[in-house]
XYZ file of N, CA and C in Angstrom:
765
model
N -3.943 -19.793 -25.897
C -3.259 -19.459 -24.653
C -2.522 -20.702 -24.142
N -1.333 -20.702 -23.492
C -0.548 -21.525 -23.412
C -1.262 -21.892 -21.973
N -0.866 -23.347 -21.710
C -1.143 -23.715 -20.366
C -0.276 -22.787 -19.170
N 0.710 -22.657 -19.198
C 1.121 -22.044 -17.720
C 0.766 -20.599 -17.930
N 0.765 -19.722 -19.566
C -0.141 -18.706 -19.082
C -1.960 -18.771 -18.607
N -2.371 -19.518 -18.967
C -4.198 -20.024 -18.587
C -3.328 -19.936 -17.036
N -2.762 -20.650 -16.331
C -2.828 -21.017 -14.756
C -2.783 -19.649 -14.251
N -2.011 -18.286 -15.082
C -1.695 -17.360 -14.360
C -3.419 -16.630 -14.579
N -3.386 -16.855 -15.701
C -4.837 -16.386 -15.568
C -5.764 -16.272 -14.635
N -5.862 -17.751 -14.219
C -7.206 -18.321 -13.155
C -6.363 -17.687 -12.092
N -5.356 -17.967 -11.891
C -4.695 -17.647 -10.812
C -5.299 -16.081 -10.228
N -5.372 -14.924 -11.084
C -4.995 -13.838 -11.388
C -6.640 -13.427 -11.380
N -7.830 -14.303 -11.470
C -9.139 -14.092 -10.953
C -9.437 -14.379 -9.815
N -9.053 -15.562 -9.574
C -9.444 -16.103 -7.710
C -9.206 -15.401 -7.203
N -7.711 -14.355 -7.124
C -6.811 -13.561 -6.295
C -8.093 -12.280 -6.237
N -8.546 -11.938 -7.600
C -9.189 -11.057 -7.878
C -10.553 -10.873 -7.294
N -10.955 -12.063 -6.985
C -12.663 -12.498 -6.385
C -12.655 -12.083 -5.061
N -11.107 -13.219 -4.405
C -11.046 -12.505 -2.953
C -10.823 -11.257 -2.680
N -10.088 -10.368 -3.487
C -10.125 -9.255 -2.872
C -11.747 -7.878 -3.450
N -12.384 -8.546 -4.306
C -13.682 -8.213 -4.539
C -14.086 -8.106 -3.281
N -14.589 -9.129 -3.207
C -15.428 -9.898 -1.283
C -14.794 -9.009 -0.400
N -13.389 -8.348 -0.191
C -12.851 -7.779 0.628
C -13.124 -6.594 0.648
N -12.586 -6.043 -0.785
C -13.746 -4.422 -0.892
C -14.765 -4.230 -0.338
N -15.592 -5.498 -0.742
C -17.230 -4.953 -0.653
C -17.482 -4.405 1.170
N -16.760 -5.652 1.803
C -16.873 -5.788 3.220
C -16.164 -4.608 4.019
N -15.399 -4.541 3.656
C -14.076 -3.201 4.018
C -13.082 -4.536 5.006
N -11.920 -3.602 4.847
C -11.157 -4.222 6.185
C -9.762 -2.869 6.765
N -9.488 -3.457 7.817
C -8.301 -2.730 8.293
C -7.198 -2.614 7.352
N -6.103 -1.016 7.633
C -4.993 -1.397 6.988
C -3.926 -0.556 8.087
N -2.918 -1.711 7.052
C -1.861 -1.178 8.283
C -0.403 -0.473 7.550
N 0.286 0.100 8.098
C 1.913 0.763 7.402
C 3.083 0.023 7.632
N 3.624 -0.911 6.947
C 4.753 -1.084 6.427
C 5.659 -0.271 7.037
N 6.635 -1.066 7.038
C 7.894 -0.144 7.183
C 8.706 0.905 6.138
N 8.421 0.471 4.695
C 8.361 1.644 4.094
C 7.693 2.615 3.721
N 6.722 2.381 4.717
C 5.395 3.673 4.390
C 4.340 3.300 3.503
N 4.312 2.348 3.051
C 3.087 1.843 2.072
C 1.708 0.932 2.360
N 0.564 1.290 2.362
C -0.529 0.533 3.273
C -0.170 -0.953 2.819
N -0.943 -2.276 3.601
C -0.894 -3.154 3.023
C -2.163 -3.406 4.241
N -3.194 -4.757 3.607
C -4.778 -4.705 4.146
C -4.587 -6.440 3.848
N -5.665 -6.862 4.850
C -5.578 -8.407 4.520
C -6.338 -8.845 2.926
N -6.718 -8.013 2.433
C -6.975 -8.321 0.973
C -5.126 -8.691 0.244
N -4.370 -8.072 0.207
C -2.964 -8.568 -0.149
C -2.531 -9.535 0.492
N -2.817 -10.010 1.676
C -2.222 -10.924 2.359
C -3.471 -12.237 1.695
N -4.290 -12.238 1.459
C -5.443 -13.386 1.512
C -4.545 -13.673 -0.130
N -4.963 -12.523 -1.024
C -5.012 -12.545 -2.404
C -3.808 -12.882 -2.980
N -2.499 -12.718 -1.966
C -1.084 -13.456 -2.459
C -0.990 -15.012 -1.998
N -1.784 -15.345 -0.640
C -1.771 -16.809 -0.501
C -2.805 -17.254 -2.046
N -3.456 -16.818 -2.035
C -4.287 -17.783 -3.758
C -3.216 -17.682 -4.370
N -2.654 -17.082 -4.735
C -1.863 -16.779 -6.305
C -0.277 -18.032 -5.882
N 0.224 -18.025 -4.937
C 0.954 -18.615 -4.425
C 0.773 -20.249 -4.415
N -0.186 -20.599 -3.822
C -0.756 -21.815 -3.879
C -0.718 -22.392 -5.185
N -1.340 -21.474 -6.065
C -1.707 -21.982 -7.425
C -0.823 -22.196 -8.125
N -0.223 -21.131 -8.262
C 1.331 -21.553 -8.822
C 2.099 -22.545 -8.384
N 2.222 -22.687 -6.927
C 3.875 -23.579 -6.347
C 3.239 -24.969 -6.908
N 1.890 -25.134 -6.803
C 1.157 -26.884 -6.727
C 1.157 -26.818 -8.599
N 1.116 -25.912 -9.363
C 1.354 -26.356 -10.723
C 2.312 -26.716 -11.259
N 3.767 -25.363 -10.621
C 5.108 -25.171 -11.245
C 5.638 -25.136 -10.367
N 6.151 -26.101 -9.388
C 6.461 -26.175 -8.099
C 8.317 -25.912 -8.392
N 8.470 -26.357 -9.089
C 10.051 -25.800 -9.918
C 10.564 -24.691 -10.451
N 9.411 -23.215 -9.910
C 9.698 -22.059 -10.761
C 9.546 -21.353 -9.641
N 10.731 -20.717 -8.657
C 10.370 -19.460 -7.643
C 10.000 -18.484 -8.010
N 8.578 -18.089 -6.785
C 7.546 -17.241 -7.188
C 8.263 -16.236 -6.082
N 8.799 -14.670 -6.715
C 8.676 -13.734 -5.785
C 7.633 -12.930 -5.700
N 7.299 -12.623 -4.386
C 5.866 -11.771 -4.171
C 6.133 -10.800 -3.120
N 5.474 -9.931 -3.615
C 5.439 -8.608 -2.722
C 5.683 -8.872 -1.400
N 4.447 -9.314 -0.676
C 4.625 -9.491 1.023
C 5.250 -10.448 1.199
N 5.502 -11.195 0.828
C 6.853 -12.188 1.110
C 7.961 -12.110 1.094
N 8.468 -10.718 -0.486
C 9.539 -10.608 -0.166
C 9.676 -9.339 1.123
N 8.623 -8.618 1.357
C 8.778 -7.560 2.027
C 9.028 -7.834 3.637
N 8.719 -9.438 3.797
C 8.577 -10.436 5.553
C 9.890 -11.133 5.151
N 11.003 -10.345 3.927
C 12.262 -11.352 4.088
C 12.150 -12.541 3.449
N 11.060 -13.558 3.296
C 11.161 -14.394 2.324
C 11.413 -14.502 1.086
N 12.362 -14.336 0.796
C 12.836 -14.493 -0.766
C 13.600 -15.515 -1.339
N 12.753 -16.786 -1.963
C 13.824 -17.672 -2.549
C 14.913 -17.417 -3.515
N 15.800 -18.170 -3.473
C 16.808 -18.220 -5.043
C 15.835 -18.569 -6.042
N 16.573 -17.106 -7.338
C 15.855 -16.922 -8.163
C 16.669 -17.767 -9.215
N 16.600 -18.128 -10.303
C 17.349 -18.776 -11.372
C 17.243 -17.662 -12.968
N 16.915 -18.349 -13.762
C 16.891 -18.026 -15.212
C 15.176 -17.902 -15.269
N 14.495 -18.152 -14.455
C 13.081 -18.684 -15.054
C 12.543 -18.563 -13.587
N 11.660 -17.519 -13.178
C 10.951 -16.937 -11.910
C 9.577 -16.623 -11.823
N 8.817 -16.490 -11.414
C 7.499 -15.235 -11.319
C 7.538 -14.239 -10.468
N 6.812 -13.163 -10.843
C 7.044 -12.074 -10.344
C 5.404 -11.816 -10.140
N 5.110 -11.233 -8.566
C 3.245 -11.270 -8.626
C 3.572 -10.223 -7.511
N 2.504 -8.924 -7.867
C 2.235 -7.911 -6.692
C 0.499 -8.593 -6.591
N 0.191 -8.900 -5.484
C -1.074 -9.439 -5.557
C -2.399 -8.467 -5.225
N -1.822 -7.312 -5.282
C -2.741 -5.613 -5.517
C -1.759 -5.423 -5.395
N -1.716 -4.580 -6.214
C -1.262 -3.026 -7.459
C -2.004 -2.197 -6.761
N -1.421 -0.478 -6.403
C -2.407 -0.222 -5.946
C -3.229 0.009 -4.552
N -2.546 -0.202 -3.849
C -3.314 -0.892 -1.983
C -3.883 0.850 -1.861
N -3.573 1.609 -2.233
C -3.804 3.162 -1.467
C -5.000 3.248 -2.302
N -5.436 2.777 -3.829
C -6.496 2.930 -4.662
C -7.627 1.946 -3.413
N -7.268 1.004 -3.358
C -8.155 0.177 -2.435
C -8.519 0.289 -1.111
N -7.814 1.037 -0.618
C -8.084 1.752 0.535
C -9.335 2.627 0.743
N -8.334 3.479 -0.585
C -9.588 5.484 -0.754
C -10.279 4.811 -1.476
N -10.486 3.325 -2.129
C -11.566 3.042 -2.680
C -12.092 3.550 -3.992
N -10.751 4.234 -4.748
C -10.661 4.794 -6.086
C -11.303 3.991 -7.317
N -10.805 2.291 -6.885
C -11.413 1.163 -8.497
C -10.066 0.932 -9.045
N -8.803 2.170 -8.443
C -7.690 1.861 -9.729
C -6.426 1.204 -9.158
N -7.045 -0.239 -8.658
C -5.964 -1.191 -8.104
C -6.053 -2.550 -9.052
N -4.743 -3.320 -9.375
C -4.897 -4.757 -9.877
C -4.067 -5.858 -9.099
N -4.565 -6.857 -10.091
C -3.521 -8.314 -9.700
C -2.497 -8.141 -10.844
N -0.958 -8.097 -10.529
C -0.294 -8.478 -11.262
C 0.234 -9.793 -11.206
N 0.702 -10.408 -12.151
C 1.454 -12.025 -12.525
C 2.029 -11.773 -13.621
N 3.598 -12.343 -12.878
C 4.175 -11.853 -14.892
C 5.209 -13.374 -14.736
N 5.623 -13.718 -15.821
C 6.631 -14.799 -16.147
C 8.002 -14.257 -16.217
N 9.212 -14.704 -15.614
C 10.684 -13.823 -16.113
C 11.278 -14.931 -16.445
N 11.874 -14.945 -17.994
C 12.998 -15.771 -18.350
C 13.556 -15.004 -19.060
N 15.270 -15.579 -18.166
C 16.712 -14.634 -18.975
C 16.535 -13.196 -18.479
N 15.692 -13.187 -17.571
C 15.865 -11.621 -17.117
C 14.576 -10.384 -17.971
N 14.167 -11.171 -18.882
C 12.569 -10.437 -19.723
C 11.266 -11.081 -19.128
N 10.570 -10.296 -19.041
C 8.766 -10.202 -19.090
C 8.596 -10.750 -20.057
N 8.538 -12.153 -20.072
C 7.428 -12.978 -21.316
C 6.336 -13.210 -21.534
N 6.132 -13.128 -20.320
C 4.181 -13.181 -20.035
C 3.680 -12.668 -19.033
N 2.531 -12.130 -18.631
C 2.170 -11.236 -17.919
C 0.521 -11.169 -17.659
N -0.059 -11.015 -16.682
C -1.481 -10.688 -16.567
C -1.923 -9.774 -15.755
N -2.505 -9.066 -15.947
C -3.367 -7.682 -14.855
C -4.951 -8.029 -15.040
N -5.312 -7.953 -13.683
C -6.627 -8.417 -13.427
C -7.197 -7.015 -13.034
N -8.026 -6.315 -12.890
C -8.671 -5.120 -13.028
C -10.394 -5.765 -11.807
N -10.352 -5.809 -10.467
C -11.232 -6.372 -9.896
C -12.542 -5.452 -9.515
N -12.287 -4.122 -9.700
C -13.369 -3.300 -9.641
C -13.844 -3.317 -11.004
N -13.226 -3.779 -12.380
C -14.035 -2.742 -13.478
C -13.956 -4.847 -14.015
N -13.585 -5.663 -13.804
C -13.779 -7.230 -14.277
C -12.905 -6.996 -15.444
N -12.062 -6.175 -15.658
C -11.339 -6.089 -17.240
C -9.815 -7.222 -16.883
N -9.617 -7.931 -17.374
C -8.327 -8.686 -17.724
C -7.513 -8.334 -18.610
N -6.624 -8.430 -18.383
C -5.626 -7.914 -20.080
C -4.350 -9.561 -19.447
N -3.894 -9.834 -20.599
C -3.048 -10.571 -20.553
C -2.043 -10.686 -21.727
N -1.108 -11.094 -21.784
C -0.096 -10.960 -23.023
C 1.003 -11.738 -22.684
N 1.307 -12.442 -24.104
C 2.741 -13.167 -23.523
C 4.000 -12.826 -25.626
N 5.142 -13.000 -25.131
C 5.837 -12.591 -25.933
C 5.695 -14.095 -27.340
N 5.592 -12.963 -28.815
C 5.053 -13.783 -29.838
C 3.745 -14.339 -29.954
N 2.684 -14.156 -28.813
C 1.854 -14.471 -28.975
C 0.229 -13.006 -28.491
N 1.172 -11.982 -29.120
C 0.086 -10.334 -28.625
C -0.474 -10.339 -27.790
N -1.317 -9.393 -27.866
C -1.985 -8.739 -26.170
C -3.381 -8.819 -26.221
N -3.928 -9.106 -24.903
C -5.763 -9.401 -25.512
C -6.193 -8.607 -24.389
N -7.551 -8.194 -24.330
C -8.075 -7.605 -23.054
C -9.584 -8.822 -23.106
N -10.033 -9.062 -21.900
C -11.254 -9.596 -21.729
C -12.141 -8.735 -20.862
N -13.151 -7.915 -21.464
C -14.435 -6.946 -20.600
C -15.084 -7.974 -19.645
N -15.826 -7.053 -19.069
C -16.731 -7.373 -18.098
C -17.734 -8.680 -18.582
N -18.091 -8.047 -19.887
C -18.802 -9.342 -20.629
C -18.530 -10.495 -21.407
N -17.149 -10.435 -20.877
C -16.689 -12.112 -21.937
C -16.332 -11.356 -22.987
N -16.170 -10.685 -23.510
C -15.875 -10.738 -25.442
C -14.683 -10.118 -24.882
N -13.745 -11.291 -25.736
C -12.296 -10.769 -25.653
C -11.658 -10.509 -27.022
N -10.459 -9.251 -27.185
C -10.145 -8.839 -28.368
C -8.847 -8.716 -28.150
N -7.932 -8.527 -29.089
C -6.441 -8.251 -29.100
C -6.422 -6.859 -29.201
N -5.682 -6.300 -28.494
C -5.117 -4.791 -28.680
C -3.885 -4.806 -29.013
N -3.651 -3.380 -29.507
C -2.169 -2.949 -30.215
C -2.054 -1.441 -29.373
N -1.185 -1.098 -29.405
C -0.701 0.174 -29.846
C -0.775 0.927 -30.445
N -1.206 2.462 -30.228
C -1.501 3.589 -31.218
C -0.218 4.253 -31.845
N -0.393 5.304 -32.654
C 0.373 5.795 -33.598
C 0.019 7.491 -32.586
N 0.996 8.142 -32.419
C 0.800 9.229 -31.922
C -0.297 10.243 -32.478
N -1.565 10.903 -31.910
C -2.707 11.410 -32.623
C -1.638 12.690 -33.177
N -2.445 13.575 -34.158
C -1.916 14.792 -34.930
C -2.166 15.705 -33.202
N -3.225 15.651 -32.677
C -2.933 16.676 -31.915
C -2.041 16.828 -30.481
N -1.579 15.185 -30.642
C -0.245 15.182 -29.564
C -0.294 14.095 -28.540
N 0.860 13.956 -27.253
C 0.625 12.665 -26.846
C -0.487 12.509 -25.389
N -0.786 11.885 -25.114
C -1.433 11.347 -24.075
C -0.793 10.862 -22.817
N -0.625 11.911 -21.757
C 0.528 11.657 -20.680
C -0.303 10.691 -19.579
N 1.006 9.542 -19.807
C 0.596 9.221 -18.204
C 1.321 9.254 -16.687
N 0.707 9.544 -15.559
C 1.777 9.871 -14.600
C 0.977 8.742 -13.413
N 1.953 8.590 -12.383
C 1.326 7.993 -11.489
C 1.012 9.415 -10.498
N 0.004 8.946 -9.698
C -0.514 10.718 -9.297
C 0.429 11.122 -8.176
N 1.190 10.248 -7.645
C 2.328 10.707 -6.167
C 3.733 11.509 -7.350
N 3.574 10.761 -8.636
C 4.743 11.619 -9.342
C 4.764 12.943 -10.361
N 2.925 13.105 -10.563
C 2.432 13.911 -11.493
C 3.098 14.754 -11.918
N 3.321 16.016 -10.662
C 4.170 16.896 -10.763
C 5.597 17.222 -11.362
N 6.365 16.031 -10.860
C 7.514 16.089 -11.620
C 7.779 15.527 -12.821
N 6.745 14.890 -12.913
C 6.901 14.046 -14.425
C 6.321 15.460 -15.726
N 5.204 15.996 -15.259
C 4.833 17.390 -16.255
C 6.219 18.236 -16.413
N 6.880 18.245 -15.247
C 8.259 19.222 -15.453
C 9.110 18.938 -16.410
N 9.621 17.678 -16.453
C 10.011 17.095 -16.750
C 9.975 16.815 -18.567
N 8.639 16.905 -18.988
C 8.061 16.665 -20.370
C 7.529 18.010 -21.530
N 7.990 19.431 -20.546
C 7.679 20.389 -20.833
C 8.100 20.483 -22.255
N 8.766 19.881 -22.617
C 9.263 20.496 -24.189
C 8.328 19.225 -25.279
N 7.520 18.508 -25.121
C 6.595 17.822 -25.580
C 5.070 18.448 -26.225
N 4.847 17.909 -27.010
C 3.572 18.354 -27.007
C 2.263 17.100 -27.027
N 1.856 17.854 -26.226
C 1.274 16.912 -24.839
C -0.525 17.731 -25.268
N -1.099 16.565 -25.805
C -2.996 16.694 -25.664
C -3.398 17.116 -24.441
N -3.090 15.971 -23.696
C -3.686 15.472 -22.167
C -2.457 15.216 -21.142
N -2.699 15.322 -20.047
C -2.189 14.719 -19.291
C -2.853 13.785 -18.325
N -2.753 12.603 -17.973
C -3.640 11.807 -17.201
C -3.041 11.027 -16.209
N -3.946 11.641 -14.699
C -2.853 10.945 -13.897
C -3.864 9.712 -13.579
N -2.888 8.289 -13.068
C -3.792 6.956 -12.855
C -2.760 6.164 -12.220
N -3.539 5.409 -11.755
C -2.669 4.851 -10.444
C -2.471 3.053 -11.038
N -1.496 2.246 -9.810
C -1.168 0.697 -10.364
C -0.693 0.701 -11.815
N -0.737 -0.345 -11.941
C -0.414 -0.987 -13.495
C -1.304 -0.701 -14.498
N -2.765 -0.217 -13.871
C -2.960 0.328 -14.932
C -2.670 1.255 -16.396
N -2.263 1.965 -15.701
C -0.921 2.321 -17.085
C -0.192 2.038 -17.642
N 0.430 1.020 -17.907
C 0.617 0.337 -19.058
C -0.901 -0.844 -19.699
N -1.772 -1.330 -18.790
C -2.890 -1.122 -19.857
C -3.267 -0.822 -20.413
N -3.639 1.179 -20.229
C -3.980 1.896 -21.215
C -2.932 2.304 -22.073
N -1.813 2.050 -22.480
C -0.776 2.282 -23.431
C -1.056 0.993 -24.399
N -0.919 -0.442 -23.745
C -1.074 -1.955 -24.742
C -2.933 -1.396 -25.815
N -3.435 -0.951 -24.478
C -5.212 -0.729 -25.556
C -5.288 0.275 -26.227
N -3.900 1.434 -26.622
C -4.002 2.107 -27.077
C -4.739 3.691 -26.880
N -5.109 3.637 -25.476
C -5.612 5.183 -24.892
C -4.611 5.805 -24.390
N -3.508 5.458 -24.557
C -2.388 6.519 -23.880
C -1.383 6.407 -24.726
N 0.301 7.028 -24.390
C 0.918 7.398 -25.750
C 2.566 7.190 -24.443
N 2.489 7.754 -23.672
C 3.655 7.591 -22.957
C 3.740 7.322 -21.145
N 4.551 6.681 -20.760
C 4.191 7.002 -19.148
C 6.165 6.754 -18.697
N 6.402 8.012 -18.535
C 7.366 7.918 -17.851
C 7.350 8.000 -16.505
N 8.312 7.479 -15.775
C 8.322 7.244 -14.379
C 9.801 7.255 -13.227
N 9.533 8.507 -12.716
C 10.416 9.093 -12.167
C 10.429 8.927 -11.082
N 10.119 7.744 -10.211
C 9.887 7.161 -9.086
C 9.871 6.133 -8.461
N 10.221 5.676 -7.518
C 10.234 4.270 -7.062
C 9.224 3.394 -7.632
N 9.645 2.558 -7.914
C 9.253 0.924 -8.140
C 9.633 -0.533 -7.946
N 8.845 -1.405 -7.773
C 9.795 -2.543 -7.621
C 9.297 -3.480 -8.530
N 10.186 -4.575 -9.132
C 9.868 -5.395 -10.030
C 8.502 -5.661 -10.439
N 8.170 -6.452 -9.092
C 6.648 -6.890 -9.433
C 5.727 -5.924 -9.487
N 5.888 -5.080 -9.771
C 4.989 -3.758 -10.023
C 4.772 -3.228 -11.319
N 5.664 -3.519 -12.138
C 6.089 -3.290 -13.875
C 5.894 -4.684 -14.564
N 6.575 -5.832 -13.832
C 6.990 -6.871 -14.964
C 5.041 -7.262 -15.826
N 4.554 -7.446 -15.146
C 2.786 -7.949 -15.835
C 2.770 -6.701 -17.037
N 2.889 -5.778 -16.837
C 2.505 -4.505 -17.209
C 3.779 -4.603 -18.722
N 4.813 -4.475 -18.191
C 5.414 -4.694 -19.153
C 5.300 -5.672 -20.288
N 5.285 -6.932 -19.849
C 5.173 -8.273 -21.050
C 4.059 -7.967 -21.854
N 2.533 -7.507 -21.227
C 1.340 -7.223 -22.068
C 1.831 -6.442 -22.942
N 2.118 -4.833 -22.788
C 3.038 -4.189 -23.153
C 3.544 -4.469 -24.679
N 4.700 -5.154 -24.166
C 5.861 -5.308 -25.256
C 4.706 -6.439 -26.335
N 3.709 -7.353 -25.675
C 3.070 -8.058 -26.247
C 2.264 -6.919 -27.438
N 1.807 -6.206 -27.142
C 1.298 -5.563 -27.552
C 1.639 -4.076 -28.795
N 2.918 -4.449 -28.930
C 3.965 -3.350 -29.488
C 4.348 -2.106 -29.045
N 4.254 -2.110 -27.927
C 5.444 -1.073 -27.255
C 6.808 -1.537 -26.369
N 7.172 -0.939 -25.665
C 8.427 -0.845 -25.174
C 8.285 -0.212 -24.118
N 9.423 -0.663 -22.871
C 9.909 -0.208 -21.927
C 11.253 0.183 -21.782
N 11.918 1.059 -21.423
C 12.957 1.567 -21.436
C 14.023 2.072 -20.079
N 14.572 1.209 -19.113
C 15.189 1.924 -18.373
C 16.055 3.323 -18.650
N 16.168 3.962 -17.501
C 16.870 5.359 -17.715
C 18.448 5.183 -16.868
N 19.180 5.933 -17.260
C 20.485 6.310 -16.066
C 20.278 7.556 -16.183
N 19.786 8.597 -15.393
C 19.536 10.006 -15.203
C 18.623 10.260 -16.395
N 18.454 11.277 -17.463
C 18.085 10.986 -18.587
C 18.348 10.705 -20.053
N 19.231 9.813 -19.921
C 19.757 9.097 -21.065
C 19.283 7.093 -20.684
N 18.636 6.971 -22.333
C 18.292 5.096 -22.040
C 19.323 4.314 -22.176
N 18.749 3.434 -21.071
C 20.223 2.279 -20.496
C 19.728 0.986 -21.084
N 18.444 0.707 -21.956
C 18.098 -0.996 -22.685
C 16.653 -0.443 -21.974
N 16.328 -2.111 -22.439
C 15.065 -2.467 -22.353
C 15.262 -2.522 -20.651
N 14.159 -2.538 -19.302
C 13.853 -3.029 -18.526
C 13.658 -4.422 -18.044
N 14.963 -4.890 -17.326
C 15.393 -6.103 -17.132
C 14.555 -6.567 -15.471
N 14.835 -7.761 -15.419
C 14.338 -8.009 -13.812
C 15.124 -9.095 -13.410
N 14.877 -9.457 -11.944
C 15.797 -10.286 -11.059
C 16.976 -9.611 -10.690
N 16.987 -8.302 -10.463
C 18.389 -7.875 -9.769
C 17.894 -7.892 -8.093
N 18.700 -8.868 -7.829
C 19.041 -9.216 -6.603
C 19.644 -8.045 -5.574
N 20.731 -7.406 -6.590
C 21.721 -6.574 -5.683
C 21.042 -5.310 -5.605
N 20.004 -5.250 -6.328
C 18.703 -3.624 -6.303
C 17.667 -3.702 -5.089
N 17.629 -5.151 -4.686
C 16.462 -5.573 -4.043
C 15.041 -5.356 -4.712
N 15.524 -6.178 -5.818
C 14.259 -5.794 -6.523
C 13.821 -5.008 -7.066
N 14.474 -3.593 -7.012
C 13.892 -2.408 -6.962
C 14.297 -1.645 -8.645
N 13.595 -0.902 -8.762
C 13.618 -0.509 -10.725
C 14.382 0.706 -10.602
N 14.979 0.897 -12.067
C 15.546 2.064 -12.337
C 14.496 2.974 -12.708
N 14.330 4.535 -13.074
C 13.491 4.925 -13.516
C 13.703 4.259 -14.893
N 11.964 4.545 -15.302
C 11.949 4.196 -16.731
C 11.130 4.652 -17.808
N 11.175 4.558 -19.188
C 10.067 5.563 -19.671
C 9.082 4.114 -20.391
N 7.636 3.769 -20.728
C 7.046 3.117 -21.207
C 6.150 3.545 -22.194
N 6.158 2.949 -23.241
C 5.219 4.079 -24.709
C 5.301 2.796 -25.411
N 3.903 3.493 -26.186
C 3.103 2.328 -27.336
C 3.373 3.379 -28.730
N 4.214 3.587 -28.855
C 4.459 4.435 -30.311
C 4.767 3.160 -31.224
């Protein structure tokens, strides 16, 4: 593991510890102006991740969720981070388990490296480009994952559960095992470890919400795919400024 991915690492547990401690305790949450909860577990768990980074790589602007969402947004260059510091806030709320830490690396506009911290279940996954995808369990033993090969009896859907509905409409001419709805970044976890097969996404997103997810991902031999209606427009790029951040739909699969 390379040194500045290890920093995102640690980074990407501390963030993870505090908002443990926060679960356990409960706390208030409040609504955004675009309608999305946010709880002082995101606010505590983006100052760690922030800290850690600026005092390592004090030369690499870090955009982050509540920072950019309070208007703070530095100039970005060729070479950025991208960190939602919970994935997830509505899982952590209803207290579902299915929220993470994302941290991803952007150079030239790609996900090179990436980490999702998993603070209810202790699972890590991390991945950086040329160097594959690993998951670390609850118990220390860490392994590389790949990507599956589509089973004979069909694919393994994933949806986020606010898009379920239209995404099944949508896939009707597929032949589809399962369908599984799951919330955060977790989904592209289970695509890099090979329990899922596709997750298209027909719904708002914003950078730091994909890029971790993605790099493991692509680390891992799949692909992400922006859309223009439904025809693919490339791989899923980041740092558009003039989007505000914000993603095209896109489809993601470990075929």
């Amino acid at each position: 593991m390379s040194p500045l991915l290890q920093l995102m690492v640690d980074a990407a547990l501390a963030a993870g510890n505090e908002i443990e401690a926060i679960y356990g305790a409960g706390c208030a949450t409040q609504i955004k102006a675009d309608g999305s909860p946010v709880t002082e577990a995101d606010h505590r768990a983006e100052a760690i991740i922030l800290a850690a980074l600026s005092a390592a790589y004090p030369d690499i602007p870090v955009i982050a969720e509540e920072e950019a969402c309070a208007g703070r947004i530095p100039e970005v260059g060729s070479r950025f981070f991208l960190v939602d510091p919970l994935d997830g806030t509505r899982g952590f709320v209803n207290r579902t388990g299915e929220f993470t830490v994302n941290i991803a690396l952007i150079e030239d506009r790609v996900a090179t490296a990436g980490v999702i911290y998993v603070p209810d279940s202790h699972a890590l996954y991390y991945g950086q480009q040329g160097d594959g995808a690993h998951r670390c369990n609850a118990d220390g033993v860490t392994e590389r994952i790949r990507t599956r090969a589509v089973p004979p009896a069909g694919l393994t859907i994933l949806a986020s559960r606010t898009t379920a509905q239209k995404t099944a409409a949508k896939l009707s001419h597929l032949k589809i095992a399962e369908f599984l709805p799951s919330s955060s970044s977790l989904k592209f976890c289970l695509l890099a470890e090979g329990s899922a097969d596709l997750y298209p996404r027909y719904g708002r997103t914003m950078e730091w919400d994909t890029a971790a997810g993605q790099a493991i991902l692509e680390a891992a031999g799949g692909r992400v795919i922006a859309l223009e209606g439904d025809a693919e427009a490339g791989p899923l790029r980041y740092g558009n400024v003039d989007r505000n951040f914000e993603n095209p739909y896109f489809v993601a699969w470990g075929l």
